[in-house]
Coordinates of C-alpha atoms and ligand atoms in Angstrom, one line a residue:
M178 CA 6.2 22.9 -5.5
E179 CA 5.4 26.3 -3.9
F180 CA 3.5 24.8 -1.0
F181 CA 6.4 22.8 0.4
N182 CA 9.8 24.2 1.4
F183 CA 11.9 21.6 -0.5
D184 CA 15.6 22.3 -0.9
K185 CA 16.3 23.6 -4.4
R186 CA 18.9 21.0 -4.9
L187 CA 16.4 18.3 -4.1
L188 CA 14.0 19.7 -6.6
K189 CA 16.7 19.6 -9.2
N190 CA 17.3 15.9 -8.4
A191 CA 13.6 15.3 -8.6
E192 CA 13.5 16.8 -12.1
I193 CA 16.3 14.6 -13.3
A194 CA 14.7 11.5 -11.7
E195 CA 11.4 12.3 -13.3
N196 CA 13.1 12.5 -16.7
M197 CA 14.6 9.1 -16.0
C198 CA 11.1 7.8 -15.5
K199 CA 9.7 8.8 -18.9
D200 CA 9.7 5.4 -20.5
A201 CA 8.4 3.6 -17.4
F202 CA 5.6 6.1 -17.0
A203 CA 4.7 5.7 -20.7
R204 CA 4.4 1.9 -20.2
I205 CA 2.3 2.5 -17.1
D206 CA 0.0 4.9 -18.9
E207 CA -0.5 2.3 -21.6
I208 CA -1.4 -0.4 -19.1
T209 CA -3.7 2.0 -17.3
D210 CA -5.5 3.0 -20.5
Y211 CA -6.1 -0.7 -21.3
N212 CA -7.3 -1.6 -17.8
M213 CA -9.5 1.4 -17.5
Q214 CA -11.2 0.5 -20.7
K215 CA -11.5 -3.1 -19.5
V216 CA -13.3 -2.0 -16.3
L217 CA -15.5 0.5 -18.0
N218 CA -16.5 -2.1 -20.6
A219 CA -17.4 -4.5 -17.7
F220 CA -19.6 -1.9 -16.2
I221 CA -21.3 -1.3 -19.5
E222 CA -21.8 -4.9 -20.5
C223 CA -23.1 -5.7 -17.0
R224 CA -25.6 -2.8 -17.3
V225 CA -24.7 -1.3 -13.9
S226 CA -27.4 1.2 -12.8
D227 CA -27.7 3.4 -9.7
S228 CA -30.4 1.0 -8.4
H229 CA -27.5 -1.4 -7.8
F230 CA -26.2 0.9 -5.1
K231 CA -29.2 0.2 -2.9
G232 CA -28.1 -2.3 -0.3
T233 CA -30.0 -4.9 1.7
T234 CA -30.2 -5.6 5.4
G235 CA -30.8 -8.8 7.4
Y236 CA -30.0 -12.0 5.5
G237 CA -29.5 -10.1 2.3
Y238 CA -31.6 -12.4 0.1
S239 CA -32.1 -11.1 -3.5
D240 CA -29.4 -8.5 -3.1
M241 CA -29.3 -7.3 -6.7
G242 CA -26.4 -4.8 -6.1
R243 CA -24.2 -7.4 -4.5
D244 CA -24.8 -9.9 -7.3
K245 CA -24.1 -7.2 -9.9
L246 CA -20.9 -6.2 -8.2
E247 CA -19.7 -9.8 -8.3
E248 CA -20.6 -10.0 -12.0
V249 CA -18.6 -6.8 -12.7
F250 CA -15.6 -8.1 -10.7
A251 CA -15.7 -11.5 -12.6
K252 CA -15.9 -9.7 -15.9
S253 CA -13.2 -7.2 -15.1
F254 CA -10.7 -9.9 -14.1
G255 CA -11.7 -12.4 -16.7
G256 CA -13.1 -15.1 -14.4
E257 CA -16.4 -17.1 -14.5
D258 CA -17.7 -15.9 -11.2
A259 CA -16.8 -13.9 -8.1
L260 CA -17.3 -13.6 -4.4
V261 CA -16.9 -9.9 -3.4
R262 CA -17.9 -9.0 0.1
H263 CA -17.3 -6.3 2.7
S264 CA -17.7 -9.0 5.3
F265 CA -14.2 -10.3 4.5
A266 CA -12.3 -8.7 7.4
S267 CA -9.0 -8.7 5.5
G268 CA -7.0 -10.2 2.7
T269 CA -5.8 -12.9 5.1
H270 CA -9.5 -13.8 5.9
T271 CA -10.3 -13.9 2.1
I272 CA -7.3 -16.2 1.4
A273 CA -8.2 -18.4 4.4
T274 CA -11.8 -18.7 3.0
V275 CA -10.3 -20.0 -0.3
L276 CA -8.1 -22.5 1.5
Y277 CA -10.8 -23.8 3.9
G278 CA -13.4 -23.6 1.1
I279 CA -11.6 -25.9 -1.3
L280 CA -9.3 -28.2 0.8
R281 CA -10.5 -31.2 2.9
P282 CA -8.9 -33.4 5.5
N283 CA -6.0 -35.5 4.1
D284 CA -5.7 -33.2 1.1
K285 CA -2.3 -31.6 0.4
A286 CA -1.6 -28.1 -0.9
V287 CA 1.8 -27.0 -2.2
C288 CA 2.9 -23.4 -2.2
V289 CA 5.5 -23.1 -5.0
T290 CA 6.6 -19.4 -4.4
G291 CA 8.5 -19.9 -1.1
T292 CA 7.1 -19.2 2.3
P293 CA 3.8 -17.4 2.0
Y294 CA 2.9 -14.0 3.5
D295 CA 3.4 -13.8 7.2
T296 CA -0.2 -13.5 8.3
L297 CA -0.9 -16.9 6.7
H298 CA 1.5 -18.9 8.8
E299 CA -0.9 -19.3 11.7
V300 CA -3.7 -20.0 9.2
V301 CA -1.9 -23.0 7.8
W302 CA 0.4 -24.2 10.6
G303 CA -1.0 -22.7 13.8
K304 CA -1.6 -25.2 16.7
G305 CA -5.0 -25.6 18.3
K306 CA -6.7 -22.6 16.6
G307 CA -8.3 -24.6 13.8
S308 CA -5.4 -24.2 11.3
L309 CA -5.2 -26.3 8.2
E310 CA -2.8 -28.5 10.0
D311 CA -5.2 -29.0 12.9
F312 CA -7.7 -30.4 10.3
G313 CA -5.1 -32.8 8.8
I314 CA -4.4 -30.7 5.7
D315 CA -0.7 -30.7 4.7
F316 CA 0.4 -27.3 3.4
S317 CA 4.0 -27.5 2.2
V318 CA 6.4 -25.0 0.6
V319 CA 8.8 -25.2 -2.3
D320 CA 11.5 -22.6 -1.7
L321 CA 12.5 -20.3 -4.5
D322 CA 15.8 -20.8 -6.3
N323 CA 18.8 -18.6 -5.6
D324 CA 17.7 -16.0 -8.2
G325 CA 14.2 -15.7 -6.6
N326 CA 12.5 -17.7 -9.3
I327 CA 10.2 -20.7 -8.9
D328 CA 12.2 -23.9 -8.6
I329 CA 10.4 -25.8 -11.4
T330 CA 12.1 -29.1 -10.8
N331 CA 11.3 -29.3 -7.1
A332 CA 7.8 -27.8 -7.7
E333 CA 7.1 -30.5 -10.3
K334 CA 8.2 -33.2 -7.9
A335 CA 6.1 -31.7 -5.0
V336 CA 2.9 -31.5 -7.0
F337 CA 3.2 -34.9 -8.7
D338 CA 1.0 -36.6 -6.0
K339 CA -2.7 -37.4 -6.4
N340 CA -3.4 -36.0 -2.9
V341 CA -2.2 -32.6 -3.9
K342 CA -5.5 -30.7 -4.5
M343 CA -4.1 -27.2 -4.7
I344 CA -1.1 -25.5 -6.1
Y345 CA -0.7 -22.1 -4.5
F346 CA 1.2 -19.0 -5.8
Q347 CA 1.9 -15.6 -4.3
R348 CA 2.3 -13.1 -7.1
S349 CA 3.7 -10.2 -5.1
R350 CA 7.1 -9.9 -3.5
G351 CA 5.4 -9.2 -0.2
Y352 CA 8.1 -8.1 2.3
S353 CA 11.0 -9.8 0.6
L354 CA 13.5 -8.6 -2.0
R355 CA 12.6 -11.2 -4.5
P356 CA 11.0 -10.1 -7.7
S357 CA 7.2 -10.2 -8.1
F358 CA 6.0 -12.6 -10.7
S359 CA 4.6 -11.4 -14.0
V360 CA 1.4 -12.9 -15.3
E361 CA 3.3 -14.2 -18.3
Y362 CA 5.8 -16.0 -16.1
L363 CA 3.0 -17.4 -13.9
A364 CA 1.3 -18.7 -17.1
E365 CA 4.5 -20.6 -18.1
V366 CA 4.9 -22.2 -14.7
I367 CA 1.2 -23.0 -14.4
E368 CA 1.2 -24.8 -17.7
L369 CA 4.2 -27.0 -16.6
L370 CA 2.7 -27.8 -13.2
K371 CA -0.7 -28.6 -14.7
K372 CA 1.1 -31.3 -16.7
A373 CA 2.6 -32.7 -13.5
N374 CA -0.8 -32.6 -11.8
P375 CA -3.8 -31.9 -14.0
D376 CA -6.4 -32.3 -11.2
A377 CA -5.0 -29.8 -8.7
C378 CA -6.6 -26.3 -8.7
I379 CA -4.3 -23.3 -9.1
V380 CA -4.8 -20.5 -6.6
V381 CA -3.0 -17.2 -6.8
D382 CA -2.7 -14.8 -4.0
N383 CA -3.1 -11.7 -6.2
C384 CA -2.6 -9.1 -3.4
Y385 CA -0.9 -5.9 -4.7
G386 CA -0.9 -7.3 -8.3
E387 CA -4.3 -6.2 -9.6
F388 CA -4.2 -3.9 -12.6
C389 CA -0.4 -3.8 -12.7
E390 CA -0.4 -5.6 -16.0
R391 CA -3.0 -6.1 -18.8
L392 CA -4.0 -9.6 -17.8
E393 CA -4.8 -11.1 -14.4
P394 CA -3.7 -14.6 -13.5
V395 CA -7.1 -16.2 -14.1
Q396 CA -6.5 -15.3 -17.7
A397 CA -3.3 -17.2 -17.6
G398 CA -4.4 -20.6 -16.3
A399 CA -5.1 -19.9 -12.6
D400 CA -8.4 -21.3 -11.3
I401 CA -8.8 -18.8 -8.5
I402 CA -7.3 -15.3 -7.7
V403 CA -7.9 -13.7 -4.4
G404 CA -7.1 -10.3 -2.8
S405 CA -8.0 -7.4 -0.5
L406 CA -10.2 -4.4 -1.2
I407 CA -8.0 -2.1 0.9
K408 CA -5.3 -2.7 -1.7
N409 CA -5.5 -2.2 -5.5
P410 CA -9.0 -3.3 -6.5
G411 CA -10.8 -1.1 -3.9
G412 CA -9.3 1.9 -5.6
G413 CA -8.8 3.7 -2.3
I414 CA -12.5 4.0 -2.0
A415 CA -13.9 0.7 -0.7
K416 CA -13.8 0.8 3.1
N417 CA -12.9 -2.8 3.6
G418 CA -13.5 -6.3 2.1
G419 CA -12.0 -8.9 -0.2
Y420 CA -12.6 -10.6 -3.5
I421 CA -12.3 -14.1 -5.0
V422 CA -12.6 -14.5 -8.7
G423 CA -12.4 -17.7 -10.9
R424 CA -14.0 -21.0 -11.6
A425 CA -17.7 -21.0 -10.7
D426 CA -17.6 -24.4 -8.9
L427 CA -14.7 -23.3 -6.7
I428 CA -16.3 -19.9 -6.0
E429 CA -19.4 -21.8 -4.8
Q430 CA -17.2 -23.9 -2.4
C431 CA -15.7 -20.7 -1.0
A432 CA -19.1 -19.2 -0.5
Y433 CA -20.2 -22.2 1.5
R434 CA -17.3 -21.6 3.7
L435 CA -17.8 -17.8 4.0
T436 CA -21.5 -18.2 5.0
T437 CA -22.8 -21.8 5.4
P438 CA -23.3 -24.9 3.2
S439 CA -27.1 -24.2 3.2
T440 CA -26.8 -20.6 2.0
G441 CA -23.6 -19.9 0.1
K442 CA -23.7 -16.8 -2.1
E443 CA -27.4 -16.2 -1.5
V444 CA -26.9 -14.4 1.8
G445 CA -24.8 -11.6 3.1
A446 CA -26.5 -8.2 3.3
S447 CA -24.4 -5.6 1.5
L448 CA -25.8 -2.9 3.9
N449 CA -24.6 0.5 2.7
E450 CA -21.3 -0.5 1.1
L451 CA -22.1 -1.1 -2.6
R452 CA -21.7 2.3 -4.1
E453 CA -18.1 2.6 -2.7
M454 CA -17.2 -0.9 -3.8
F455 CA -18.4 -0.2 -7.4
L456 CA -16.8 3.2 -7.4
G457 CA -13.6 1.8 -5.9
L458 CA -13.3 -0.9 -8.6
F459 CA -14.0 1.8 -11.3
N460 CA -11.2 4.0 -9.8
A461 CA -8.8 1.1 -9.2
P462 CA -6.8 1.3 -12.5
M463 CA -6.1 5.0 -11.9
A464 CA -5.2 4.4 -8.3
V465 CA -2.8 1.6 -9.3
C466 CA -1.4 4.0 -12.0
G467 CA -0.7 6.5 -9.2
A468 CA 0.9 3.9 -7.0
L469 CA 3.1 2.5 -9.8
K470 CA 4.4 5.9 -10.8
T471 CA 5.1 6.9 -7.2
A472 CA 7.1 3.7 -6.8
V473 CA 9.0 4.2 -10.1
F474 CA 9.8 7.8 -9.1
A475 CA 11.0 6.7 -5.6
S476 CA 13.3 4.2 -7.2
A477 CA 14.7 6.7 -9.7
L478 CA 15.3 9.4 -7.1
F479 CA 16.9 7.2 -4.5
E480 CA 19.0 5.4 -7.1
S481 CA 20.2 8.8 -8.1
F482 CA 21.4 9.2 -4.5
G483 CA 23.3 5.9 -4.8
Y484 CA 20.8 3.6 -3.0
K485 CA 19.6 0.2 -4.3
A486 CA 16.0 -0.1 -5.2
Y487 CA 14.0 -3.3 -5.9
P488 CA 12.7 -3.2 -8.5
R489 CA 14.8 -0.6 -10.3
Y490 CA 13.0 2.4 -11.9
N491 CA 13.3 0.9 -15.4
E492 CA 12.3 -2.7 -14.6
S493 CA 8.9 -4.1 -15.3
R494 CA 6.5 -4.5 -12.4
A495 CA 3.9 -7.1 -11.4
D496 CA 3.0 -5.4 -8.1
I497 CA 3.0 -1.9 -6.5
I498 CA 5.6 -2.6 -3.9
N499 CA 9.1 -1.0 -3.9
A500 CA 11.9 -1.7 -1.5
I501 CA 14.8 0.7 -1.1
E502 CA 17.9 -0.3 0.8
L503 CA 18.7 2.7 2.9
G504 CA 21.6 1.1 4.9
G505 CA 20.8 2.0 8.5
E506 CA 18.2 2.5 11.2
K507 CA 18.4 6.3 11.3
E508 CA 17.8 6.5 7.5
L509 CA 14.8 4.2 7.8
I510 CA 13.3 6.2 10.6
A511 CA 13.8 9.6 8.8
F512 CA 12.4 8.2 5.6
C513 CA 9.2 6.9 7.3
R514 CA 8.8 10.2 9.2
G515 CA 9.0 12.1 5.9
I516 CA 6.3 9.9 4.3
Q517 CA 4.1 10.4 7.3
A518 CA 4.6 14.2 7.1
G519 CA 3.5 14.2 3.5
S520 CA 0.3 12.3 4.1
P521 CA -3.2 13.9 3.8
I522 CA -4.3 12.3 7.1
D523 CA -2.3 12.4 10.4
S524 CA 0.6 14.4 8.8
F525 CA 1.4 15.7 12.2
A526 CA 1.9 12.2 13.7
Y527 CA 5.5 11.2 14.5
P528 CA 6.1 7.5 13.8
E529 CA 8.2 5.6 16.4
P530 CA 9.7 2.2 15.9
W531 CA 7.9 -0.5 18.0
E532 CA 8.1 -4.2 18.9
M533 CA 5.4 -5.5 16.6
P534 CA 4.0 -8.9 17.4
G535 CA 5.3 -11.5 15.0
Y536 CA 8.5 -9.6 14.2
D537 CA 12.0 -10.4 15.6
S538 CA 13.1 -6.7 15.4
K539 CA 11.5 -3.3 15.9
V540 CA 9.4 -2.0 13.0
I541 CA 8.7 1.6 12.0
M542 CA 5.6 2.4 9.9
A543 CA 4.2 5.4 8.1
A544 CA 0.6 5.5 7.2
G545 CA -1.6 8.6 6.9
A546 CA -4.6 7.1 5.1
F547 CA -8.3 7.7 4.7
T548 CA -8.9 4.0 5.3
M549 CA -7.1 2.5 8.3
G550 CA -4.2 0.2 7.1
A551 CA -5.0 0.8 3.4
S552 CA -1.8 0.1 1.5
I553 CA -3.1 1.4 -1.9
E554 CA -2.6 4.7 -0.1
L555 CA 1.1 5.8 0.2
S556 CA 2.6 3.9 3.2
A557 CA 6.0 2.6 4.2
D558 CA 7.2 -0.1 6.6
A559 CA 10.7 -0.9 7.7
P560 CA 11.9 -3.6 10.1
L561 CA 15.0 -2.2 11.8
R562 CA 17.3 -5.0 10.8
E563 CA 19.5 -6.2 7.9
P564 CA 19.2 -5.4 5.0
F565 CA 17.9 -2.0 6.4
A566 CA 15.4 -1.7 3.6
V567 CA 12.1 0.2 3.6
W568 CA 9.1 -1.2 1.7
L569 CA 6.8 1.4 0.3
Q570 CA 3.6 1.1 -1.6
G571 CA 0.6 3.0 -2.7
G572 CA -0.2 6.6 -3.6
L573 CA -3.7 7.3 -4.8
N574 CA -2.3 9.6 -7.4
Y575 CA 1.1 10.5 -8.6
P576 CA 1.3 14.2 -7.7
S577 CA 0.6 13.6 -4.0
G578 CA 2.7 10.4 -4.0
K579 CA 5.7 12.4 -5.4
V580 CA 5.4 14.9 -2.5
G581 CA 5.5 12.1 0.0
I582 CA 8.7 10.7 -1.6
L583 CA 10.3 14.2 -1.6
K584 CA 9.3 14.7 2.0
A585 CA 11.1 11.4 2.8
A586 CA 14.3 12.6 1.0
Q587 CA 14.0 16.1 2.6
T588 CA 13.7 14.6 6.1
M589 CA 16.8 12.5 5.5
S590 CA 18.7 15.5 4.3
D591 CA 17.5 17.7 7.2
E592 CA 19.0 15.1 9.6
G593 CA 22.3 15.0 7.7
L594 CA 21.7 11.5 6.4
L595 CA 21.5 12.4 2.7
K596 CA 23.9 14.7 1.0
L597 CA 22.4 16.8 -1.8
D598 CA 24.6 18.3 -4.4
Ligands
PLP292 C1 -1.6 -7.9 2.2 C2 -1.3 -9.2 1.8 C3 -1.9 -10.3 2.3 C4 -2.8 -10.3 3.5 O1 -3.7 -9.3 3.5 P1 -4.2 -8.5 4.8 O2 -5.3 -7.7 4.3 O3 -3.0 -7.8 5.4 O4 -4.7 -9.6 5.8 C5 -1.6 -11.6 1.8 N1 -0.7 -11.8 0.8 C6 -0.1 -10.7 0.3 C7 1.0 -10.9 -0.8 C8 -0.3 -9.4 0.7 O5 0.3 -8.4 0.2

């Protein structure tokens, strides 16, 4: 650590924390090994060649590279087919394409993992903007139980209705303190809910979950998984975009929504984006490995200072997010400023809390990323309100992620908010 002036006592703590992480790191390495081989095998079986990097313009008919990329995504995630496009503006746009692609007026959808991610609220319930509700589609929510698990009894009741055409899950904790759901757990719940309603399709918002475990939810009974390429599966290299993987008939419906019912998957020029989307997928298991280890290290270090981390350093993980309860505004601000100062891009920027639209308190954010808003790169967000927790995620590789976490601790210590001994 000769390039950074970290306090010797902090480095001692870091060494202890890193020792605590050994078992968790070994588990992550095993998963990475498996997933890296899985993705490499998909590239080999699909016979990817450099000719597939050559994009198309205009309508994008006969875009061989685009079709090949979708084949590799489908194979890597264990689904029948995929829709992978840089023209998805965000994860929210990709999820909305699934909802609008599959649901029709008078259909019902039930989200069984509590209130979905914030940016979806307007998509499903907004007034006058063309939300699901505007189109007469009922999207209801079954709250989680007191332990943060799926309330099976109420979920079964809610989906036992022939008008329910979709059962929706969010795998990641998002910005809450509930646990993220493992693929194994999702498989059990999916099996039960399919008994209550065999006709409904199962959709999983897989954001932040890709490559955290050996299997993806489509291999555990989900019909569709969906996510963003500026998170895990873009590997820190794809510049934007989203993916949908799963049942071929449903992917087709989503494609009719993304483009038009007369063109579907056949159009959508890939322009110059293919090489980075291929390379990003290939790098994704390693990037997720870096992010998971960074999160585990952050938990161990801050637990050693007496803070509560969710999940704990030794708990299993189904997403790359880690929350740490720091207990006060000043702590959150110092932590985020430290993360920013340890970023490769905009390290000199000084984050300030601001009134972010859609939040009922000020929020401070740290992001010094190669791709704007990419949260597979080390980043942190903290709403300045109870429970005074910071949510951090990402880290393209562990050595740089570790520096970011140490910068956060050092900044807190410099401001007298953390006592080192
Ligand atoms: C990030 C995220 C989304 C939305 O993706 P955006 O790219 O921010 O629009 C949806 N659900 C979950 C769980 C997410 O983490």
